[in-house]
GROMACS .gro file of C-alpha atoms in nm:
model
  502
    1MET     CA    1  -7.139   0.310  10.591
    2ALA     CA    2  -7.287   0.067  10.366
    3ASP     CA    3  -7.401  -0.265  10.472
    4ALA     CA    4  -7.124  -0.401  10.658
    5PRO     CA    5  -6.928  -0.683  10.472
    6SER     CA    6  -6.847  -1.033  10.623
    7PHE     CA    7  -6.512  -1.058  10.777
    8HIS     CA    8  -6.315  -1.350  10.601
    9LEU     CA    9  -5.958  -1.474  10.697
   10TYR     CA   10  -5.733  -1.764  10.610
   11ASN     CA   11  -5.752  -2.048  10.875
   12SER     CA   12  -5.425  -2.226  10.885
   13LEU     CA   13  -5.620  -2.497  11.028
   14THR     CA   14  -5.868  -2.570  10.767
   15ARG     CA   15  -5.630  -2.415  10.516
   16GLN     CA   16  -5.891  -2.230  10.351
   17VAL     CA   17  -6.031  -1.857  10.356
   18GLU     CA   18  -6.342  -1.858  10.613
   19ALA     CA   19  -6.589  -1.609  10.725
   20VAL     CA   20  -6.541  -1.547  11.084
   21GLU     CA   21  -6.826  -1.615  11.308
   22PRO     CA   22  -6.763  -1.544  11.645
   23LEU     CA   23  -6.878  -1.795  11.940
   24GLU     CA   24  -7.068  -1.502  12.088
   25ASP     CA   25  -7.242  -1.289  11.856
   26GLU     CA   26  -7.026  -0.987  11.724
   27HIS     CA   27  -6.784  -1.028  12.002
   28LEU     CA   28  -6.464  -1.156  11.896
   29ARG     CA   29  -6.229  -1.302  12.151
   30PHE     CA   30  -5.868  -1.344  12.044
   31TYR     CA   31  -5.507  -1.436  12.162
   32ALA     CA   32  -5.185  -1.340  12.008
   33CYS     CA   33  -4.857  -1.484  12.084
   34GLY     CA   34  -4.637  -1.201  12.215
   35PRO     CA   35  -4.267  -1.205  12.231
   36THR     CA   36  -3.995  -1.342  12.483
   37VAL     CA   37  -3.860  -1.029  12.659
   38TYR     CA   38  -3.488  -1.120  12.645
   39THR     CA   39  -3.368  -0.870  12.375
   40TYR     CA   40  -3.525  -0.592  12.158
   41ALA     CA   41  -3.808  -0.701  11.939
   42HIS     CA   42  -3.727  -0.682  11.565
   43ILE     CA   43  -3.956  -0.553  11.278
   44GLY     CA   44  -4.031  -0.931  11.157
   45ASN     CA   45  -4.189  -0.971  11.538
   46PHE     CA   46  -4.384  -0.666  11.480
   47ARG     CA   47  -4.517  -0.770  11.122
   48SER     CA   48  -4.664  -1.071  11.328
   49PHE     CA   49  -4.816  -0.821  11.617
   50LEU     CA   50  -4.956  -0.573  11.339
   51THR     CA   51  -5.161  -0.864  11.182
   52ALA     CA   52  -5.321  -0.908  11.537
   53ASP     CA   53  -5.379  -0.515  11.557
   54LEU     CA   54  -5.540  -0.519  11.227
   55ILE     CA   55  -5.756  -0.788  11.305
   56ASN     CA   56  -5.871  -0.622  11.607
   57ARG     CA   57  -5.904  -0.267  11.438
   58THR     CA   58  -6.132  -0.436  11.163
   59ALA     CA   59  -6.352  -0.632  11.400
   60GLN     CA   60  -6.388  -0.308  11.571
   61ALA     CA   61  -6.487  -0.105  11.265
   62LEU     CA   62  -6.760  -0.370  11.192
   63GLY     CA   63  -6.913  -0.251  11.521
   64TRP     CA   64  -6.801  -0.595  11.739
   65ASP     CA   65  -6.687  -0.609  12.059
   66THR     CA   66  -6.327  -0.745  12.104
   67THR     CA   67  -6.140  -0.901  12.376
   68PHE     CA   68  -5.754  -0.915  12.301
   69VAL     CA   69  -5.504  -1.087  12.474
   70SER     CA   70  -5.132  -1.080  12.406
   71ASN     CA   71  -4.885  -1.237  12.654
   72VAL     CA   72  -4.517  -1.191  12.750
   73THR     CA   73  -4.296  -1.470  12.790
   74ASP     CA   74  -4.067  -1.423  13.074
   75VAL     CA   75  -3.948  -1.792  13.147
   76GLY     CA   76  -3.926  -2.105  12.957
   77HIS     CA   77  -3.853  -2.033  12.642
   78LEU     CA   78  -3.556  -2.256  12.529
   79THR     CA   79  -3.313  -2.152  12.284
   80GLN     CA   80  -3.392  -2.453  12.014
   81ASP     CA   81  -3.738  -2.384  12.000
   82ASP     CA   82  -3.779  -2.520  11.650
   83LEU     CA   83  -3.768  -2.883  11.816
   84VAL     CA   84  -4.076  -3.052  11.905
   85ASP     CA   85  -3.922  -3.082  12.259
   86PRO     CA   86  -3.688  -2.788  12.292
   87GLU     CA   87  -3.368  -2.812  12.493
   88GLY     CA   88  -3.076  -2.582  12.519
   89GLU     CA   89  -3.058  -2.267  12.758
   90ASP     CA   90  -3.335  -2.046  12.849
   91LYS     CA   91  -3.346  -1.748  12.619
   92MET     CA   92  -3.378  -1.517  12.932
   93ALA     CA   93  -3.078  -1.694  13.107
   94ALA     CA   94  -2.867  -1.663  12.812
   95ALA     CA   95  -2.960  -1.320  12.769
   96LEU     CA   96  -2.867  -1.207  13.130
   97GLU     CA   97  -2.513  -1.374  13.071
   98ARG     CA   98  -2.472  -1.187  12.750
   99GLU     CA   99  -2.559  -0.862  12.906
  100GLY     CA  100  -2.299  -0.893  13.178
  101GLN     CA  101  -2.335  -0.634  13.469
  102ARG     CA  102  -2.620  -0.441  13.291
  103PHE     CA  103  -2.880  -0.621  13.491
  104ALA     CA  104  -2.894  -0.718  13.864
  105ASN     CA  105  -3.084  -1.037  13.782
  106ILE     CA  106  -3.295  -1.179  13.527
  107TYR     CA  107  -3.611  -1.011  13.669
  108ASP     CA  108  -3.448  -0.676  13.580
  109LEU     CA  109  -3.391  -0.795  13.245
  110ALA     CA  110  -3.731  -0.901  13.201
  111ARG     CA  111  -3.891  -0.585  13.324
  112TYR     CA  112  -3.652  -0.378  13.096
  113TYR     CA  113  -3.731  -0.547  12.782
  114THR     CA  114  -4.100  -0.556  12.859
  115GLU     CA  115  -4.098  -0.194  12.893
  116VAL     CA  116  -3.903  -0.161  12.564
  117LEU     CA  117  -4.192  -0.370  12.423
  118LEU     CA  118  -4.448  -0.134  12.541
  119ASP     CA  119  -4.266   0.158  12.412
  120ASP     CA  120  -4.217   0.012  12.051
  121TRP     CA  121  -4.569  -0.126  12.057
  122ASN     CA  122  -4.719   0.256  12.120
  123ALA     CA  123  -4.470   0.390  11.881
  124LEU     CA  124  -4.605   0.170  11.606
  125ASN     CA  125  -4.974   0.263  11.702
  126LEU     CA  126  -5.097  -0.086  11.799
  127LEU     CA  127  -5.381  -0.082  12.037
  128GLU     CA  128  -5.296  -0.209  12.360
  129PRO     CA  129  -5.446  -0.560  12.437
  130ASP     CA  130  -5.737  -0.587  12.697
  131VAL     CA  131  -5.497  -0.806  12.897
  132ARG     CA  132  -5.110  -0.861  12.865
  133PRO     CA  133  -5.032  -1.176  13.086
  134ARG     CA  134  -4.667  -1.243  13.188
  135ALA     CA  135  -4.583  -1.610  13.217
  136THR     CA  136  -4.406  -1.557  13.539
  137GLU     CA  137  -4.729  -1.414  13.711
  138HIS     CA  138  -4.929  -1.708  13.594
  139VAL     CA  139  -4.714  -2.020  13.692
  140SER     CA  140  -5.017  -2.159  13.949
  141HIS     CA  141  -5.245  -2.154  13.643
  142GLN     CA  142  -4.974  -2.371  13.436
  143ILE     CA  143  -4.899  -2.601  13.756
  144LYS     CA  144  -5.289  -2.651  13.794
  145ALA     CA  145  -5.313  -2.750  13.417
  146VAL     CA  146  -4.998  -2.987  13.419
  147GLU     CA  147  -5.202  -3.166  13.698
  148ARG     CA  148  -5.516  -3.198  13.528
  149LEU     CA  149  -5.351  -3.334  13.235
  150MET     CA  150  -5.171  -3.607  13.451
  151GLU     CA  151  -5.502  -3.680  13.635
  152ARG     CA  152  -5.645  -3.732  13.282
  153GLY     CA  153  -5.376  -3.939  13.161
  154HIS     CA  154  -5.216  -3.709  12.918
  155ALA     CA  155  -4.898  -3.653  13.076
  156TYR     CA  156  -4.628  -3.858  13.284
  157GLU     CA  157  -4.343  -3.783  13.506
  158THR     CA  158  -3.956  -3.858  13.459
  159ASP     CA  159  -3.669  -3.762  13.671
  160GLN     CA  160  -3.611  -3.470  13.424
  161GLY     CA  161  -3.950  -3.340  13.409
  162VAL     CA  162  -4.314  -3.387  13.327
  163TYR     CA  163  -4.415  -3.433  12.947
  164PHE     CA  164  -4.731  -3.453  12.727
  165SER     CA  165  -4.805  -3.799  12.597
  166VAL     CA  166  -4.859  -3.704  12.229
  167ASP     CA  167  -5.000  -4.087  12.180
  168THR     CA  168  -5.298  -3.990  12.397
  169PHE     CA  169  -5.400  -3.687  12.168
  170PRO     CA  170  -5.477  -3.883  11.808
  171ASP     CA  171  -5.527  -3.545  11.655
  172TYR     CA  172  -5.169  -3.396  11.692
  173GLY     CA  173  -5.041  -3.270  11.380
  174LYS     CA  174  -5.379  -3.130  11.239
  175LEU     CA  175  -5.259  -2.773  11.241
  176SER     CA  176  -4.907  -2.840  11.077
  177GLY     CA  177  -4.910  -3.189  10.930
  178ASN     CA  178  -4.625  -3.313  11.165
  179GLN     CA  179  -4.740  -3.620  11.285
  180ALA     CA  180  -4.505  -3.927  11.230
  181ALA     CA  181  -4.275  -4.029  11.491
  182ASP     CA  182  -3.997  -4.074  11.283
  183GLN     CA  183  -4.052  -3.721  11.122
  184LEU     CA  184  -4.021  -3.563  11.451
  185GLN     CA  185  -3.724  -3.741  11.590
  186ALA     CA  186  -3.570  -3.624  11.273
  187THR     CA  187  -3.649  -3.261  11.385
  188SER     CA  188  -3.457  -3.316  11.731
  189ARG     CA  189  -3.112  -3.309  11.581
  190ASP     CA  190  -2.842  -3.378  11.829
  191THR     CA  191  -2.961  -3.250  12.131
  192VAL     CA  192  -2.994  -3.382  12.472
  193GLN     CA  193  -3.300  -3.572  12.525
  194ASP     CA  194  -3.452  -3.756  12.829
  195PRO     CA  195  -3.396  -4.128  12.788
  196ASP     CA  196  -3.713  -4.173  13.002
  197LYS     CA  197  -3.951  -4.025  12.754
  198ASN     CA  198  -4.220  -4.256  12.605
  199ASP     CA  199  -4.221  -4.100  12.268
  200PRO     CA  200  -3.994  -3.858  12.078
  201ARG     CA  201  -4.276  -3.653  11.985
  202ASP     CA  202  -4.352  -3.586  12.393
  203PHE     CA  203  -4.284  -3.238  12.497
  204ALA     CA  204  -4.215  -3.081  12.819
  205LEU     CA  205  -4.479  -2.938  13.029
  206TRP     CA  206  -4.255  -2.913  13.352
  207LYS     CA  207  -3.873  -2.900  13.364
  208LYS     CA  208  -3.667  -2.992  13.665
  209ASP     CA  209  -3.338  -2.789  13.656
  210PRO     CA  210  -3.165  -2.726  13.980
  211ASP     CA  211  -2.927  -2.457  13.773
  212HIS     CA  212  -3.215  -2.274  13.628
  213LEU     CA  213  -3.241  -1.883  13.732
  214MET     CA  214  -3.617  -1.913  13.770
  215GLN     CA  215  -3.770  -2.218  13.977
  216TRP     CA  216  -4.099  -2.258  14.149
  217HIS     CA  217  -4.202  -2.526  14.366
  218SER     CA  218  -4.462  -2.777  14.203
  219PRO     CA  219  -4.600  -3.124  14.306
  220TRP     CA  220  -4.298  -3.252  14.080
  221GLY     CA  221  -4.044  -3.068  14.282
  222TRP     CA  222  -3.853  -2.724  14.181
  223GLY     CA  223  -3.852  -2.637  13.858
  224PHE     CA  224  -4.029  -2.402  13.565
  225PRO     CA  225  -4.305  -2.436  13.311
  226GLY     CA  226  -4.258  -2.558  12.960
  227TRP     CA  227  -4.282  -2.285  12.707
  228HIS     CA  228  -4.609  -2.431  12.528
  229ILE     CA  229  -4.827  -2.486  12.872
  230GLU     CA  230  -4.775  -2.117  12.912
  231CYS     CA  231  -4.986  -1.992  12.643
  232SER     CA  232  -5.252  -2.269  12.694
  233ALA     CA  233  -5.296  -2.163  13.062
  234MET     CA  234  -5.304  -1.783  13.017
  235SER     CA  235  -5.546  -1.780  12.728
  236MET     CA  236  -5.771  -2.005  12.873
  237ALA     CA  237  -5.751  -1.799  13.196
  238TYR     CA  238  -5.857  -1.494  13.015
  239LEU     CA  239  -6.070  -1.598  12.703
  240GLY     CA  240  -6.234  -1.942  12.859
  241ASP     CA  241  -6.202  -2.293  12.751
  242ALA     CA  242  -6.305  -2.208  12.362
  243PHE     CA  243  -6.250  -1.889  12.202
  244ASP     CA  244  -6.253  -1.758  11.854
  245LEU     CA  245  -5.900  -1.684  11.717
  246HIS     CA  246  -5.517  -1.727  11.771
  247THR     CA  247  -5.255  -1.555  11.581
  248GLY     CA  248  -4.866  -1.559  11.579
  249GLY     CA  249  -4.576  -1.579  11.294
  250GLU     CA  250  -4.568  -1.864  11.084
  251ASP     CA  251  -4.248  -2.022  11.282
  252LEU     CA  252  -4.524  -2.072  11.556
  253ALA     CA  253  -4.739  -2.292  11.389
  254PHE     CA  254  -4.500  -2.615  11.479
  255PRO     CA  255  -4.414  -2.665  11.758
  256HIS     CA  256  -4.556  -2.409  11.948
  257HIS     CA  257  -4.924  -2.391  11.831
  258GLU     CA  258  -4.958  -2.760  11.761
  259CYS     CA  259  -4.853  -2.819  12.129
  260GLU     CA  260  -5.109  -2.572  12.251
  261ILE     CA  261  -5.409  -2.730  12.064
  262ALA     CA  262  -5.300  -3.064  12.220
  263GLN     CA  263  -5.290  -2.930  12.573
  264ASN     CA  264  -5.626  -2.721  12.524
  265GLU     CA  265  -5.827  -2.961  12.392
  266CYS     CA  266  -5.677  -3.247  12.639
  267LEU     CA  267  -5.771  -3.004  12.911
  268THR     CA  268  -6.128  -2.898  12.787
  269GLY     CA  269  -6.244  -3.199  12.562
  270GLU     CA  270  -6.348  -2.979  12.315
  271THR     CA  271  -6.200  -2.732  12.010
  272SER     CA  272  -6.028  -2.467  12.183
  273VAL     CA  273  -5.954  -2.232  11.884
  274ARG     CA  274  -6.171  -2.207  11.570
  275TYR     CA  275  -5.933  -2.002  11.359
  276TRP     CA  276  -5.573  -1.985  11.362
  277ILE     CA  277  -5.398  -1.707  11.158
  278HIS     CA  278  -5.030  -1.718  11.056
  279THR     CA  279  -4.799  -1.417  10.960
  280ARG     CA  280  -4.534  -1.514  10.671
  281PHE     CA  281  -4.177  -1.412  10.739
  282LEU     CA  282  -4.019  -1.076  10.578
  283GLN     CA  283  -3.691  -1.037  10.408
  284VAL     CA  284  -3.485  -0.725  10.400
  285GLU     CA  285  -3.365  -0.625  10.066
  286GLY     CA  286  -3.443  -0.967   9.912
  287GLU     CA  287  -3.236  -1.138  10.172
  288LYS     CA  288  -3.331  -1.339  10.507
  289MET     CA  289  -3.300  -1.086  10.804
  290SER     CA  290  -3.011  -1.174  11.003
  291LYS     CA  291  -2.748  -1.016  11.195
  292SER     CA  292  -2.431  -1.152  10.992
  293ALA     CA  293  -2.599  -0.995  10.675
  294ASP     CA  294  -2.617  -0.663  10.849
  295ASN     CA  295  -2.970  -0.622  10.773
  296PHE     CA  296  -3.148  -0.686  11.115
  297PHE     CA  297  -3.360  -0.403  11.239
  298THR     CA  298  -3.536  -0.357  11.559
  299VAL     CA  299  -3.793  -0.094  11.591
  300ARG     CA  300  -3.547   0.108  11.767
  301ASP     CA  301  -3.276   0.084  11.509
  302LEU     CA  302  -3.531   0.252  11.271
  303ILE     CA  303  -3.726   0.487  11.465
  304ASP     CA  304  -3.461   0.642  11.720
  305PRO     CA  305  -3.341   0.997  11.599
  306PRO     CA  306  -2.969   0.973  11.458
  307GLU     CA  307  -2.787   1.149  11.770
  308GLU     CA  308  -2.918   0.830  11.956
  309GLY     CA  309  -2.816   0.586  11.695
  310GLY     CA  310  -3.116   0.538  11.501
  311ARG     CA  311  -3.232   0.650  11.129
  312GLY     CA  312  -3.499   0.867  11.263
  313VAL     CA  313  -3.795   0.693  11.050
  314ASP     CA  314  -4.138   0.807  11.105
  315PRO     CA  315  -4.270   0.525  11.328
  316LEU     CA  316  -4.596   0.555  11.146
  317ALA     CA  317  -4.421   0.515  10.832
  318LEU     CA  318  -4.269   0.206  10.933
  319ARG     CA  319  -4.612   0.085  11.014
  320TYR     CA  320  -4.717   0.154  10.687
  321THR     CA  321  -4.428  -0.036  10.558
  322LEU     CA  322  -4.496  -0.325  10.717
  323MET     CA  323  -4.843  -0.317  10.612
  324ALA     CA  324  -4.748  -0.285  10.236
  325GLY     CA  325  -4.789  -0.654  10.174
  326GLN     CA  326  -5.063  -0.880  10.281
  327TYR     CA  327  -4.984  -1.084  10.620
  328ARG     CA  328  -4.983  -1.423  10.447
  329LYS     CA  329  -4.743  -1.364  10.180
  330PRO     CA  330  -4.376  -1.318  10.220
  331PHE     CA  331  -4.267  -0.949  10.245
  332ASN     CA  332  -3.968  -0.802  10.118
  333PHE     CA  333  -3.869  -0.469  10.331
  334THR     CA  334  -3.686  -0.218  10.131
  335LYS     CA  335  -3.542   0.121  10.198
  336LYS     CA  336  -3.742   0.244   9.882
  337THR     CA  337  -4.077   0.113  10.043
  338LEU     CA  338  -3.971   0.280  10.380
  339ALA     CA  339  -3.894   0.605  10.186
  340ASP     CA  340  -4.206   0.595   9.975
  341SER     CA  341  -4.402   0.518  10.310
  342ALA     CA  342  -4.273   0.833  10.459
  343ARG     CA  343  -4.383   1.050  10.184
  344ILE     CA  344  -4.736   0.889  10.174
  345ILE     CA  345  -4.758   0.956  10.558
  346GLY     CA  346  -4.646   1.324  10.491
  347ARG     CA  347  -4.950   1.353  10.247
  348TYR     CA  348  -5.191   1.209  10.520
  349GLN     CA  349  -5.071   1.466  10.732
  350ASP     CA  350  -5.087   1.743  10.497
  351ALA     CA  351  -5.482   1.655  10.442
  352ALA     CA  352  -5.495   1.659  10.820
  353ASP     CA  353  -5.362   2.005  10.843
  354ALA     CA  354  -5.557   2.129  10.536
  355VAL     CA  355  -5.893   1.984  10.717
  356GLU     CA  356  -5.808   2.158  11.022
  357HIS     CA  357  -5.739   2.480  10.872
  358ALA     CA  358  -6.067   2.474  10.673
  359LEU     CA  359  -6.269   2.393  10.984
  360GLN     CA  360  -6.106   2.712  11.170
  361ALA     CA  361  -6.161   2.922  10.860
  362ASP     CA  362  -6.529   2.828  10.854
  363ALA     CA  363  -6.614   2.890  10.498
  364GLU     CA  364  -6.972   2.821  10.358
  365GLY     CA  365  -7.032   2.600  10.063
  366PRO     CA  366  -7.160   2.223   9.960
  367ASP     CA  367  -7.019   1.925  10.088
  368HIS     CA  368  -6.815   1.828   9.793
  369ALA     CA  369  -6.650   1.527   9.985
  370ALA     CA  370  -7.010   1.350  10.061
  371SER     CA  371  -7.044   1.140   9.757
  372THR     CA  372  -6.670   1.040   9.740
  373LEU     CA  373  -6.483   0.983  10.110
  374PRO     CA  374  -6.764   0.746  10.248
  375ARG     CA  375  -6.765   0.534   9.924
  376LEU     CA  376  -6.382   0.491   9.943
  377TYR     CA  377  -6.395   0.428  10.318
  378ASP     CA  378  -6.635   0.131  10.247
  379ALA     CA  379  -6.400   0.010   9.986
  380THR     CA  380  -6.121   0.024  10.227
  381LEU     CA  381  -6.283  -0.162  10.499
  382ALA     CA  382  -6.422  -0.426  10.244
  383ALA     CA  383  -6.051  -0.494  10.132
  384MET     CA  384  -5.965  -0.542  10.505
  385CYS     CA  385  -6.259  -0.762  10.546
  386ASP     CA  386  -6.101  -0.957  10.261
  387ASP     CA  387  -5.833  -1.167  10.471
  388LEU     CA  388  -5.662  -0.833  10.554
  389ASN     CA  389  -5.594  -0.735  10.199
  390THR     CA  390  -5.381  -0.425  10.317
  391PRO     CA  391  -5.212  -0.348   9.944
  392LYS     CA  392  -5.584  -0.274   9.831
  393ALA     CA  393  -5.694  -0.112  10.143
  394LEU     CA  394  -5.399   0.123  10.139
  395ALA     CA  395  -5.473   0.207   9.773
  396LYS     CA  396  -5.815   0.284   9.842
  397ALA     CA  397  -5.711   0.514  10.137
  398LEU     CA  398  -5.467   0.673   9.937
  399GLU     CA  399  -5.735   0.779   9.694
  400GLY     CA  400  -5.932   0.958   9.958
  401VAL     CA  401  -5.594   1.148  10.043
  402LYS     CA  402  -5.549   1.249   9.704
  403PHE     CA  403  -5.906   1.377   9.676
  404ILE     CA  404  -5.889   1.598   9.991
  405ASN     CA  405  -5.531   1.739   9.895
  406GLY     CA  406  -5.681   1.814   9.560
  407LEU     CA  407  -5.988   2.005   9.694
  408GLY     CA  408  -5.818   2.359   9.689
  409ASP     CA  409  -6.094   2.628   9.747
  410ASP     CA  410  -6.358   2.373   9.750
  411LEU     CA  411  -6.247   2.235  10.108
  412ASN     CA  412  -6.506   2.440  10.278
  413THR     CA  413  -6.659   2.376  10.642
  414ALA     CA  414  -6.909   2.133  10.530
  415THR     CA  415  -6.623   1.924  10.318
  416ALA     CA  416  -6.396   1.970  10.585
  417HIS     CA  417  -6.636   1.805  10.841
  418THR     CA  418  -6.678   1.496  10.582
  419ALA     CA  419  -6.320   1.509  10.542
  420GLN     CA  420  -6.237   1.495  10.910
  421GLU     CA  421  -6.461   1.214  10.959
  422TRP     CA  422  -6.297   0.997  10.686
  423LEU     CA  423  -5.959   1.073  10.854
  424VAL     CA  424  -6.075   0.944  11.198
  425ASP     CA  425  -6.239   0.664  11.058
  426THR     CA  426  -5.963   0.551  10.853
  427ASN     CA  427  -5.708   0.604  11.116
  428ASP     CA  428  -5.940   0.382  11.351
  429LEU     CA  429  -5.933   0.125  11.086
  430LEU     CA  430  -5.542   0.150  10.953
  431GLY     CA  431  -5.382   0.331  11.232
  432ILE     CA  432  -5.162   0.537  10.978
  433ILE     CA  433  -5.247   0.912  11.047
  434TRP     CA  434  -5.227   0.966  11.438
  435HIS     CA  435  -5.151   0.750  11.724
  436GLN     CA  436  -5.191   0.799  12.107
  437GLY     CA  437  -4.924   1.031  12.262
  438ASP     CA  438  -4.858   1.175  11.887
  439ALA     CA  439  -4.822   1.517  12.026
  440GLU     CA  440  -4.542   1.427  12.249
  441ARG     CA  441  -4.368   1.182  12.012
  442ALA     CA  442  -4.255   1.394  11.729
  443ALA     CA  443  -4.474   1.667  11.659
  444PRO     CA  444  -4.247   1.654  11.464
  445HIS     CA  445  -3.959   1.811  11.675
  446GLU     CA  446  -3.908   1.638  11.983
  447ASN     CA  447  -3.555   1.823  12.056
  448GLU     CA  448  -3.670   2.173  12.161
  449ASP     CA  449  -3.308   2.280  12.124
  450LEU     CA  450  -3.290   2.167  11.782
  451ALA     CA  451  -3.620   2.331  11.690
  452THR     CA  452  -3.505   2.647  11.805
  453LYS     CA  453  -3.201   2.651  11.652
  454VAL     CA  454  -3.380   2.517  11.300
  455GLU     CA  455  -3.621   2.801  11.360
  456ALA     CA  456  -3.385   3.051  11.388
  457LEU     CA  457  -3.174   2.945  11.077
  458LEU     CA  458  -3.513   2.942  10.891
  459ASP     CA  459  -3.570   3.321  10.979
  460GLU     CA  460  -3.246   3.412  10.889
  461ARG     CA  461  -3.291   3.231  10.524
  462ALA     CA  462  -3.608   3.401  10.496
  463ALA     CA  463  -3.432   3.738  10.570
  464ALA     CA  464  -3.158   3.659  10.301
  465ARG     CA  465  -3.394   3.553  10.017
  466GLU     CA  466  -3.604   3.878  10.075
  467SER     CA  467  -3.322   4.077  10.053
  468GLY     CA  468  -3.156   3.899   9.740
  469ASN     CA  469  -2.874   3.734   9.920
  470TYR     CA  470  -2.951   3.404   9.768
  471ASP     CA  471  -2.588   3.276   9.822
  472ARG     CA  472  -2.653   3.316  10.203
  473ALA     CA  473  -2.990   3.140  10.178
  474ASP     CA  474  -2.838   2.857   9.981
  475ALA     CA  475  -2.578   2.828  10.242
  476ILE     CA  476  -2.834   2.818  10.520
  477ARG     CA  477  -3.018   2.531  10.330
  478ASP     CA  478  -2.686   2.346  10.300
  479GLU     CA  479  -2.617   2.384  10.674
  480LEU     CA  480  -2.969   2.255  10.754
  481ASP     CA  481  -2.913   1.977  10.539
  482ALA     CA  482  -2.603   1.875  10.695
  483MET     CA  483  -2.794   1.867  11.034
  484GLY     CA  484  -3.024   1.630  10.874
  485ILE     CA  485  -3.306   1.858  10.831
  486GLU     CA  486  -3.526   1.863  10.527
  487VAL     CA  487  -3.677   2.187  10.421
  488MET     CA  488  -3.994   2.228  10.198
  489ASP     CA  489  -4.095   2.561  10.050
  490SER     CA  490  -4.453   2.600   9.917
  491PRO     CA  491  -4.669   2.872   9.857
  492GLU     CA  492  -4.797   2.865  10.199
  493GLY     CA  493  -4.485   2.894  10.357
  494THR     CA  494  -4.146   2.699  10.461
  495THR     CA  495  -4.161   2.376  10.686
  496TRP     CA  496  -3.928   2.136  10.781
  497GLN     CA  497  -3.880   1.768  10.919
  498ARG     CA  498  -3.607   1.546  11.017
  499LYS     CA  499  -3.483   1.333  10.739
  500ALA     CA  500  -3.465   0.942  10.793
  501VAL     CA  501  -3.130   0.813  10.745
  502LEU     CA  502  -3.184   0.497  10.513
   0.00000   0.00000   0.00000
């Protein structure tokens, strides 16, 4: 690799692209807001999680150490979360009521959707965080944080809860620009508010609610934590009072991240996070994603096989699609982009197969890739260091795939070694060629009974073609097509894969 480029990202706090300079030399410590585990995460959520993954991969490609923390919110996230002080029903409790008898209690619901999250996370080849803290397992941290804020004059108690006093933190609003009390009051709409609050901007650190399904004993009686204090407590528990970087979707900048900044800096007396990275929303076929528009997709809606209600999309193709647009620009998710991504992933897999065959063949000859593939990798890494410019990075990586697939007889052992190294390095950086558990997941035929049937039909088709019975061969192909199987003939033989139902 050439001299490592400088890693630049757009900092929402300063509103400019900046060089990332970790507090500890070549050790990036960062936190990503994880989901509230009350339902299946949708592809917009995973676009945000993917931004954190790509930051992690890019830092590691530069040779840095990384400490990555991403939480699970399993209490305290209220339904009107766009308000400065959210009201409404806890999302976990609302989900339990909606799910009926499916779960015995709210803890079972949280465990189930946490496992679903982990499955989807792995399917999309996101690196596992070093720590994945759960809010319910860190309530003592949150209580202690609220106690310190009260001791330092930044919080006060009412009959309904404990609130952060925004007036004691003059920098409130520096991330989002939302500062004026009258502006923030306008965001609260017609929700039930605590009449004893000192200021409409003040937000809850602890809620007293005897009807809430999750409760803990605290110095202020039984209750549950506010959503914002959870991330402050968990991030500082594992990353310290000051750490490098914090990511999340653009909807979290206000109020969630704004409140985190206020809490953190009043707890520590110093700047808590240097770089704030926010991922823009995505649309589907040019429209806002919503269930009412019938364009709302979870990961499972797309990657599960058709017989299980999904569309049979290769998870790596879904990952590739979500990377096709740069993270801080709005992105339009389309069926065409997804289909194009699936074809491109196929080209990567063809290249990987060709390299593997060449290594096994052990043919002599000069290295025809030595001057090309390392240069293309350096260009790919440089694009990722340029504020995660994924469109350019993917274009440079695709040049490498085209080069490998075009080598033909020049793909000898020496060339294959260089190509293999390029594939591994590119996958480590972008995560689009192989993933952990790949041999299990879709290699590419998860259903052994289906595979046996398909292979038998292909053998019969080959025999029919050999004997000149093309009508029978065509009929078998039609039968496979009706089964959702795509047949691909080439000079090297016939292969097959399950078709995505787009």
